[in-house]
mmCIF file with all atom_site columns, C-alpha atoms in Angstrom:
data_model
loop_
_atom_site.group_PDB
_atom_site.id
_atom_site.type_symbol
_atom_site.label_atom_id
_atom_site.label_alt_id
_atom_site.label_comp_id
_atom_site.label_asym_id
_atom_site.label_entity_id
_atom_site.label_seq_id
_atom_site.pdbx_PDB_ins_code
_atom_site.Cartn_x
_atom_site.Cartn_y
_atom_site.Cartn_z
_atom_site.occupancy
_atom_site.B_iso_or_equiv
_atom_site.pdbx_formal_charge
_atom_site.auth_seq_id
_atom_site.auth_comp_id
_atom_site.auth_asym_id
_atom_site.auth_atom_id
_atom_site.pdbx_PDB_model_num
ATOM 1  C CA . MET A 1 1  ? 111.083 91.168  183.104 1.00 0.00 ? 19  MET A CA 1
ATOM 2  C CA . SER A 1 2  ? 109.826 94.085  181.074 1.00 0.00 ? 20  SER A CA 1
ATOM 3  C CA . ILE A 1 3  ? 107.597 96.525  182.932 1.00 0.00 ? 21  ILE A CA 1
ATOM 4  C CA . THR A 1 4  ? 105.880 99.731  181.906 1.00 0.00 ? 22  THR A CA 1
ATOM 5  C CA . ILE A 1 5  ? 106.181 102.576 184.379 1.00 0.00 ? 23  ILE A CA 1
ATOM 6  C CA . GLU A 1 6  ? 103.585 105.307 184.370 1.00 0.00 ? 24  GLU A CA 1
ATOM 7  C CA . HIS A 1 7  ? 103.710 108.759 185.942 1.00 0.00 ? 25  HIS A CA 1
ATOM 8  C CA . ASP A 1 8  ? 100.701 110.257 187.695 1.00 0.00 ? 26  ASP A CA 1
ATOM 9  C CA . ALA A 1 9  ? 101.836 113.826 188.305 1.00 0.00 ? 27  ALA A CA 1
ATOM 10 C CA . ALA A 1 10 ? 98.561  114.777 190.016 1.00 0.00 ? 28  ALA A CA 1
ATOM 11 C CA . GLN A 1 11 ? 99.122  112.037 192.628 1.00 0.00 ? 29  GLN A CA 1
ATOM 12 C CA . GLY A 1 12 ? 102.910 112.523 192.784 1.00 0.00 ? 30  GLY A CA 1
ATOM 13 C CA . ARG A 1 13 ? 103.548 108.900 191.877 1.00 0.00 ? 31  ARG A CA 1
ATOM 14 C CA . PHE A 1 14 ? 105.435 106.668 189.504 1.00 0.00 ? 32  PHE A CA 1
ATOM 15 C CA . PHE A 1 15 ? 103.781 103.282 189.335 1.00 0.00 ? 33  PHE A CA 1
ATOM 16 C CA . THR A 1 16 ? 103.411 99.969  187.584 1.00 0.00 ? 34  THR A CA 1
ATOM 17 C CA . HIS A 1 17 ? 101.270 96.881  187.934 1.00 0.00 ? 35  HIS A CA 1
ATOM 18 C CA . VAL A 1 18 ? 103.049 93.526  188.048 1.00 0.00 ? 36  VAL A CA 1
ATOM 19 C CA . HIS A 1 19 ? 101.085 90.275  188.340 1.00 0.00 ? 37  HIS A CA 1
ATOM 20 C CA . GLY A 1 20 ? 98.117  92.212  189.717 1.00 0.00 ? 38  GLY A CA 1
ATOM 21 C CA . HIS A 1 21 ? 100.158 94.124  192.328 1.00 0.00 ? 39  HIS A CA 1
ATOM 22 C CA . LEU A 1 22 ? 100.500 97.900  192.403 1.00 0.00 ? 40  LEU A CA 1
ATOM 23 C CA . CYS A 1 23 ? 104.139 98.978  192.815 1.00 0.00 ? 41  CYS A CA 1
ATOM 24 C CA . VAL A 1 24 ? 104.816 102.650 193.583 1.00 0.00 ? 42  VAL A CA 1
ATOM 25 C CA . CYS A 1 25 ? 107.371 105.363 194.086 1.00 0.00 ? 43  CYS A CA 1
ATOM 26 C CA . ASP A 1 26 ? 105.709 108.406 195.666 1.00 0.00 ? 44  ASP A CA 1
ATOM 27 C CA . TYR A 1 27 ? 107.009 111.959 195.833 1.00 0.00 ? 45  TYR A CA 1
ATOM 28 C CA . ARG A 1 28 ? 106.068 115.508 196.777 1.00 0.00 ? 46  ARG A CA 1
ATOM 29 C CA . LEU A 1 29 ? 107.148 118.431 194.631 1.00 0.00 ? 47  LEU A CA 1
ATOM 30 C CA . ARG A 1 30 ? 107.907 121.787 196.204 1.00 0.00 ? 48  ARG A CA 1
ATOM 31 C CA . ASP A 1 31 ? 110.086 124.696 195.106 1.00 0.00 ? 49  ASP A CA 1
ATOM 32 C CA . GLY A 1 32 ? 111.901 122.672 192.459 1.00 0.00 ? 50  GLY A CA 1
ATOM 33 C CA . VAL A 1 33 ? 112.657 119.781 194.825 1.00 0.00 ? 51  VAL A CA 1
ATOM 34 C CA . MET A 1 34 ? 111.232 116.288 194.406 1.00 0.00 ? 52  MET A CA 1
ATOM 35 C CA . ALA A 1 35 ? 111.005 114.804 197.904 1.00 0.00 ? 53  ALA A CA 1
ATOM 36 C CA . MET A 1 36 ? 110.848 111.058 197.306 1.00 0.00 ? 54  MET A CA 1
ATOM 37 C CA . THR A 1 37 ? 108.790 109.787 200.212 1.00 0.00 ? 55  THR A CA 1
ATOM 38 C CA . HIS A 1 38 ? 107.877 106.138 199.671 1.00 0.00 ? 56  HIS A CA 1
ATOM 39 C CA . THR A 1 39 ? 108.708 103.156 197.479 1.00 0.00 ? 57  THR A CA 1
ATOM 40 C CA . GLU A 1 40 ? 106.686 99.963  197.756 1.00 0.00 ? 58  GLU A CA 1
ATOM 41 C CA . VAL A 1 41 ? 106.735 96.628  195.961 1.00 0.00 ? 59  VAL A CA 1
ATOM 42 C CA . ALA A 1 42 ? 104.696 93.613  197.089 1.00 0.00 ? 60  ALA A CA 1
ATOM 43 C CA . PRO A 1 43 ? 106.839 91.193  199.134 1.00 0.00 ? 61  PRO A CA 1
ATOM 44 C CA . GLU A 1 44 ? 106.398 88.400  196.595 1.00 0.00 ? 62  GLU A CA 1
ATOM 45 C CA . LEU A 1 45 ? 107.869 90.681  193.890 1.00 0.00 ? 63  LEU A CA 1
ATOM 46 C CA . GLU A 1 46 ? 110.916 91.862  195.831 1.00 0.00 ? 64  GLU A CA 1
ATOM 47 C CA . GLY A 1 47 ? 114.334 91.191  194.394 1.00 0.00 ? 65  GLY A CA 1
ATOM 48 C CA . GLN A 1 48 ? 113.230 91.533  190.773 1.00 0.00 ? 66  GLN A CA 1
ATOM 49 C CA . GLY A 1 49 ? 114.467 95.102  190.258 1.00 0.00 ? 67  GLY A CA 1
ATOM 50 C CA . ILE A 1 50 ? 111.026 96.701  190.187 1.00 0.00 ? 68  ILE A CA 1
ATOM 51 C CA . ALA A 1 51 ? 111.754 99.297  192.892 1.00 0.00 ? 69  ALA A CA 1
ATOM 52 C CA . GLY A 1 52 ? 114.981 100.209 191.121 1.00 0.00 ? 70  GLY A CA 1
ATOM 53 C CA . GLU A 1 53 ? 113.125 100.727 187.850 1.00 0.00 ? 71  GLU A CA 1
ATOM 54 C CA . LEU A 1 54 ? 110.589 102.963 189.576 1.00 0.00 ? 72  LEU A CA 1
ATOM 55 C CA . VAL A 1 55 ? 113.331 105.062 191.174 1.00 0.00 ? 73  VAL A CA 1
ATOM 56 C CA . ARG A 1 56 ? 115.266 105.278 187.883 1.00 0.00 ? 74  ARG A CA 1
ATOM 57 C CA . ALA A 1 57 ? 112.130 106.579 186.147 1.00 0.00 ? 75  ALA A CA 1
ATOM 58 C CA . ALA A 1 58 ? 111.559 109.165 188.880 1.00 0.00 ? 76  ALA A CA 1
ATOM 59 C CA . LEU A 1 59 ? 115.185 110.323 188.755 1.00 0.00 ? 77  LEU A CA 1
ATOM 60 C CA . ALA A 1 60 ? 115.103 110.547 184.958 1.00 0.00 ? 78  ALA A CA 1
ATOM 61 C CA . HIS A 1 61 ? 112.015 112.732 185.273 1.00 0.00 ? 79  HIS A CA 1
ATOM 62 C CA . ALA A 1 62 ? 113.749 114.920 187.862 1.00 0.00 ? 80  ALA A CA 1
ATOM 63 C CA . ARG A 1 63 ? 116.779 115.304 185.585 1.00 0.00 ? 81  ARG A CA 1
ATOM 64 C CA . GLU A 1 64 ? 114.610 116.154 182.547 1.00 0.00 ? 82  GLU A CA 1
ATOM 65 C CA . GLN A 1 65 ? 112.639 118.738 184.521 1.00 0.00 ? 83  GLN A CA 1
ATOM 66 C CA . GLY A 1 66 ? 115.697 120.324 186.181 1.00 0.00 ? 84  GLY A CA 1
ATOM 67 C CA . LEU A 1 67 ? 114.561 119.249 189.652 1.00 0.00 ? 85  LEU A CA 1
ATOM 68 C CA . LYS A 1 68 ? 116.697 118.403 192.666 1.00 0.00 ? 86  LYS A CA 1
ATOM 69 C CA . VAL A 1 69 ? 115.870 115.332 194.753 1.00 0.00 ? 87  VAL A CA 1
ATOM 70 C CA . ARG A 1 70 ? 115.487 114.880 198.494 1.00 0.00 ? 88  ARG A CA 1
ATOM 71 C CA . PRO A 1 71 ? 115.539 111.122 199.243 1.00 0.00 ? 89  PRO A CA 1
ATOM 72 C CA . LEU A 1 72 ? 113.305 110.691 202.301 1.00 0.00 ? 90  LEU A CA 1
ATOM 73 C CA . CYS A 1 73 ? 112.479 107.045 201.555 1.00 0.00 ? 91  CYS A CA 1
ATOM 74 C CA . SER A 1 74 ? 115.038 104.538 202.875 1.00 0.00 ? 92  SER A CA 1
ATOM 75 C CA . TYR A 1 75 ? 115.070 102.652 199.572 1.00 0.00 ? 93  TYR A CA 1
ATOM 76 C CA . VAL A 1 76 ? 115.809 105.837 197.626 1.00 0.00 ? 94  VAL A CA 1
ATOM 77 C CA . GLN A 1 77 ? 118.545 106.745 200.131 1.00 0.00 ? 95  GLN A CA 1
ATOM 78 C CA . ALA A 1 78 ? 120.153 103.331 199.541 1.00 0.00 ? 96  ALA A CA 1
ATOM 79 C CA . TYR A 1 79 ? 119.782 103.803 195.777 1.00 0.00 ? 97  TYR A CA 1
ATOM 80 C CA . PHE A 1 80 ? 121.735 107.071 195.991 1.00 0.00 ? 98  PHE A CA 1
ATOM 81 C CA . ARG A 1 81 ? 124.496 105.326 197.982 1.00 0.00 ? 99  ARG A CA 1
ATOM 82 C CA . ARG A 1 82 ? 124.730 102.498 195.399 1.00 0.00 ? 100 ARG A CA 1
ATOM 83 C CA . HIS A 1 83 ? 124.615 104.797 192.344 1.00 0.00 ? 101 HIS A CA 1
ATOM 84 C CA . PRO A 1 84 ? 127.085 107.682 192.665 1.00 0.00 ? 102 PRO A CA 1
ATOM 85 C CA . GLU A 1 85 ? 126.172 108.880 189.163 1.00 0.00 ? 103 GLU A CA 1
ATOM 86 C CA . VAL A 1 86 ? 122.906 110.291 190.551 1.00 0.00 ? 104 VAL A CA 1
ATOM 87 C CA . GLN A 1 87 ? 124.584 112.297 193.338 1.00 0.00 ? 105 GLN A CA 1
ATOM 88 C CA . PRO A 1 88 ? 124.372 115.580 191.331 1.00 0.00 ? 106 PRO A CA 1
ATOM 89 C CA . LEU A 1 89 ? 120.579 115.411 191.698 1.00 0.00 ? 107 LEU A CA 1
ATOM 90 C CA . LEU A 1 90 ? 120.706 115.674 195.498 1.00 0.00 ? 108 LEU A CA 1
ATOM 91 C CA . ALA A 1 91 ? 119.023 118.747 196.949 1.00 0.00 ? 109 ALA A CA 1
#
């Protein structure tokens, strides 16, 4: 599945729409730290890699902007455990 992820910096959100459902990865930015607070994908879309794509986009943005990341969301915490290559981003 090919999805397009958008970034709404004013809302602190990476998002996409899949089959009419809004899928999000929310964050708060403070003092150079992106606190990733919430990731949500509709239950009927789970298991398709959408949350992972949202988190990857957010982490790529953090890397490009020189930000550190504080994973407050349980999904993002699990992502960090599964992907040691992103460990250098941890705040």
